[in-house]
Amino acid sequence: MKRLLLILLLLLASCDGGAPKLNTGDKAPAFSAVKPDGATVSFPGDYAGKPVVIRFWADWCRFCEGEMKLIEQVYQRRKSHGLQVLAINAGQDRETVSAFMRRIGVSYPALLDEKSEIARRYGVVGLPTTYFVGADGIVKSKVVGEADEATFERHALELSR
């Protein structure tokens, strides 16, 4: 099943001529977004010099809830080392995002991308998609689709190097 999902994501990616392809070694695009409470977050400005996990998700995504809980566990172990996590919701409204985040109980911030503009800037073609951005603002790795806690932990540790 994982293989089929990956093949479908790759096929979708190859059909999309308009979205930029953000790869390892590229500079992570800057953005400003709003949290459900109305506070504005700017990347990289608010996170300059810190490693950041940027997670694109939606509440209808089959893998997103479980993985966001796994990311929370990694975040709790690595935040004392400066790791930051931004969970960018692609295409849903404030109420949906707030309810989902309350229900799953993660402590890192959710950001609204109601028109999926940030997701397009990052070249996201499927959910979940996670970028691991170094303190220098460069994408160190990317995970598209389902992953386990060990994978998230490994990528987070690589950001510390």
Tab-separated table of C-alpha atoms in Angstrom, residues 2-131:
chain	number	residue	atom	x	y	z
A	2	LYS	CA	2.833	2.410	0.856
A	3	ARG	CA	4.453	1.654	-2.492
A	4	LEU	CA	1.192	2.381	-4.356
A	5	LEU	CA	0.763	5.676	-2.499
A	6	LEU	CA	4.329	6.685	-3.317
A	7	ILE	CA	3.867	5.812	-7.002
A	8	LEU	CA	0.652	7.853	-7.136
A	9	LEU	CA	2.349	10.827	-5.483
A	10	LEU	CA	5.241	10.631	-7.927
A	11	LEU	CA	2.854	10.478	-10.874
A	12	LEU	CA	0.970	13.490	-9.563
A	13	ALA	CA	4.223	15.372	-9.086
A	14	SER	CA	5.313	14.672	-12.642
A	15	CYS	CA	1.995	15.989	-14.007
A	16	ASP	CA	2.179	19.316	-12.199
A	17	GLY	CA	4.036	21.719	-14.444
A	18	GLY	CA	3.250	24.818	-12.362
A	19	ALA	CA	4.476	23.963	-8.882
A	20	PRO	CA	8.123	24.560	-8.051
A	21	LYS	CA	10.022	21.510	-6.918
A	22	LEU	CA	11.642	22.204	-3.558
A	23	ASN	CA	14.474	19.772	-2.997
A	24	THR	CA	17.198	19.004	-0.500
A	25	GLY	CA	19.803	21.762	-0.689
A	26	ASP	CA	17.298	24.463	-1.722
A	27	LYS	CA	16.605	27.550	0.370
A	28	ALA	CA	13.249	27.161	2.132
A	29	PRO	CA	10.800	29.806	0.844
A	30	ALA	CA	9.875	32.610	3.216
A	31	PHE	CA	6.254	33.004	4.303
A	32	SER	CA	3.965	34.647	6.815
A	33	ALA	CA	0.965	32.792	8.183
A	34	VAL	CA	-1.612	33.165	10.902
A	35	LYS	CA	-2.196	30.845	13.845
A	36	PRO	CA	-5.809	29.982	14.703
A	37	ASP	CA	-5.608	32.519	17.585
A	38	GLY	CA	-4.810	35.300	15.086
A	39	ALA	CA	-1.088	35.700	15.861
A	40	THR	CA	1.142	36.065	12.807
A	41	VAL	CA	4.222	33.900	12.303
A	42	SER	CA	7.006	34.752	9.850
A	43	PHE	CA	9.453	32.214	8.503
A	44	PRO	CA	12.400	32.432	8.546
A	45	GLY	CA	12.316	35.685	10.558
A	46	ASP	CA	10.808	34.317	13.768
A	47	TYR	CA	12.942	31.168	13.515
A	48	ALA	CA	16.286	32.550	12.346
A	49	GLY	CA	19.161	30.352	13.435
A	50	LYS	CA	16.908	27.471	14.542
A	51	PRO	CA	16.238	24.103	12.901
A	52	VAL	CA	12.587	23.885	11.821
A	53	VAL	CA	10.330	21.013	10.811
A	54	ILE	CA	7.667	22.322	8.415
A	55	ARG	CA	4.743	19.919	8.202
A	56	PHE	CA	1.923	20.253	5.628
A	57	TRP	CA	-1.286	18.481	6.637
A	58	ALA	CA	-5.104	18.405	6.602
A	59	ASP	CA	-7.626	16.786	8.933
A	60	TRP	CA	-8.899	14.493	6.157
A	61	CYS	CA	-5.385	13.108	5.560
A	62	ARG	CA	-5.346	9.473	6.620
A	63	PHE	CA	-1.786	9.538	7.988
A	64	CYS	CA	-1.600	13.078	9.348
A	65	GLU	CA	-3.097	12.635	12.818
A	66	GLY	CA	-0.909	9.714	13.855
A	67	GLU	CA	2.207	11.263	12.390
A	68	MET	CA	1.567	14.606	14.050
A	69	LYS	CA	1.466	12.770	17.379
A	70	LEU	CA	4.776	11.057	16.502
A	71	ILE	CA	6.286	14.418	15.574
A	72	GLU	CA	5.121	15.713	18.977
A	73	GLN	CA	7.144	12.989	20.699
A	74	VAL	CA	10.252	13.888	18.686
A	75	TYR	CA	9.605	17.589	19.310
A	76	GLN	CA	9.410	17.035	23.079
A	77	ARG	CA	12.778	15.240	23.025
A	78	ARG	CA	14.511	17.768	20.719
A	79	LYS	CA	13.016	21.182	21.594
A	80	SER	CA	15.660	21.746	24.287
A	81	HIS	CA	18.170	21.543	21.409
A	82	GLY	CA	16.327	24.325	19.571
A	83	LEU	CA	14.103	22.226	17.286
A	84	GLN	CA	10.951	24.038	16.168
A	85	VAL	CA	7.885	22.570	14.430
A	86	LEU	CA	5.371	24.427	12.251
A	87	ALA	CA	2.251	22.476	11.244
A	88	ILE	CA	0.841	24.215	8.170
A	89	ASN	CA	-2.728	23.228	7.380
A	90	ALA	CA	-3.342	23.210	3.641
A	91	GLY	CA	-6.741	24.460	2.552
A	92	GLN	CA	-8.912	24.355	5.655
A	93	ASP	CA	-10.516	27.036	7.809
A	94	ARG	CA	-9.665	28.282	11.294
A	95	GLU	CA	-12.449	26.361	13.061
A	96	THR	CA	-11.481	23.029	11.469
A	97	VAL	CA	-7.802	23.522	12.303
A	98	SER	CA	-8.500	24.613	15.897
A	99	ALA	CA	-10.797	21.661	16.583
A	100	PHE	CA	-8.328	19.159	15.123
A	101	MET	CA	-5.343	20.522	17.062
A	102	ARG	CA	-7.321	20.518	20.333
A	103	ARG	CA	-8.442	16.945	19.708
A	104	ILE	CA	-4.971	15.517	19.001
A	105	GLY	CA	-3.270	17.513	21.767
A	106	VAL	CA	0.046	18.508	20.200
A	107	SER	CA	1.924	21.510	21.594
A	108	TYR	CA	3.619	22.879	18.473
A	109	PRO	CA	1.816	25.623	16.529
A	110	ALA	CA	-0.638	25.146	13.691
A	111	LEU	CA	-0.649	27.705	10.897
A	112	LEU	CA	-3.439	28.490	8.443
A	113	ASP	CA	-2.864	28.227	4.687
A	114	GLU	CA	-6.519	28.398	3.640
A	115	LYS	CA	-5.768	28.981	-0.051
A	116	SER	CA	-2.803	26.553	-0.038
A	117	GLU	CA	-0.505	29.337	-1.258
A	118	ILE	CA	2.368	28.306	1.026
A	119	ALA	CA	1.896	24.663	0.074
A	120	ARG	CA	2.163	25.611	-3.618
A	121	ARG	CA	5.283	27.686	-2.934
A	122	TYR	CA	6.834	24.603	-1.337
A	123	GLY	CA	5.768	22.381	-4.235
A	124	VAL	CA	3.558	20.176	-2.058
A	125	VAL	CA	1.709	17.659	-4.231
A	126	GLY	CA	0.401	15.308	-1.542
A	127	LEU	CA	-0.262	15.212	2.170
A	128	PRO	CA	1.420	14.720	4.474
A	129	THR	CA	4.648	16.394	3.358
A	130	THR	CA	7.364	17.328	5.832
A	131	TYR	CA	10.445	19.495	5.251
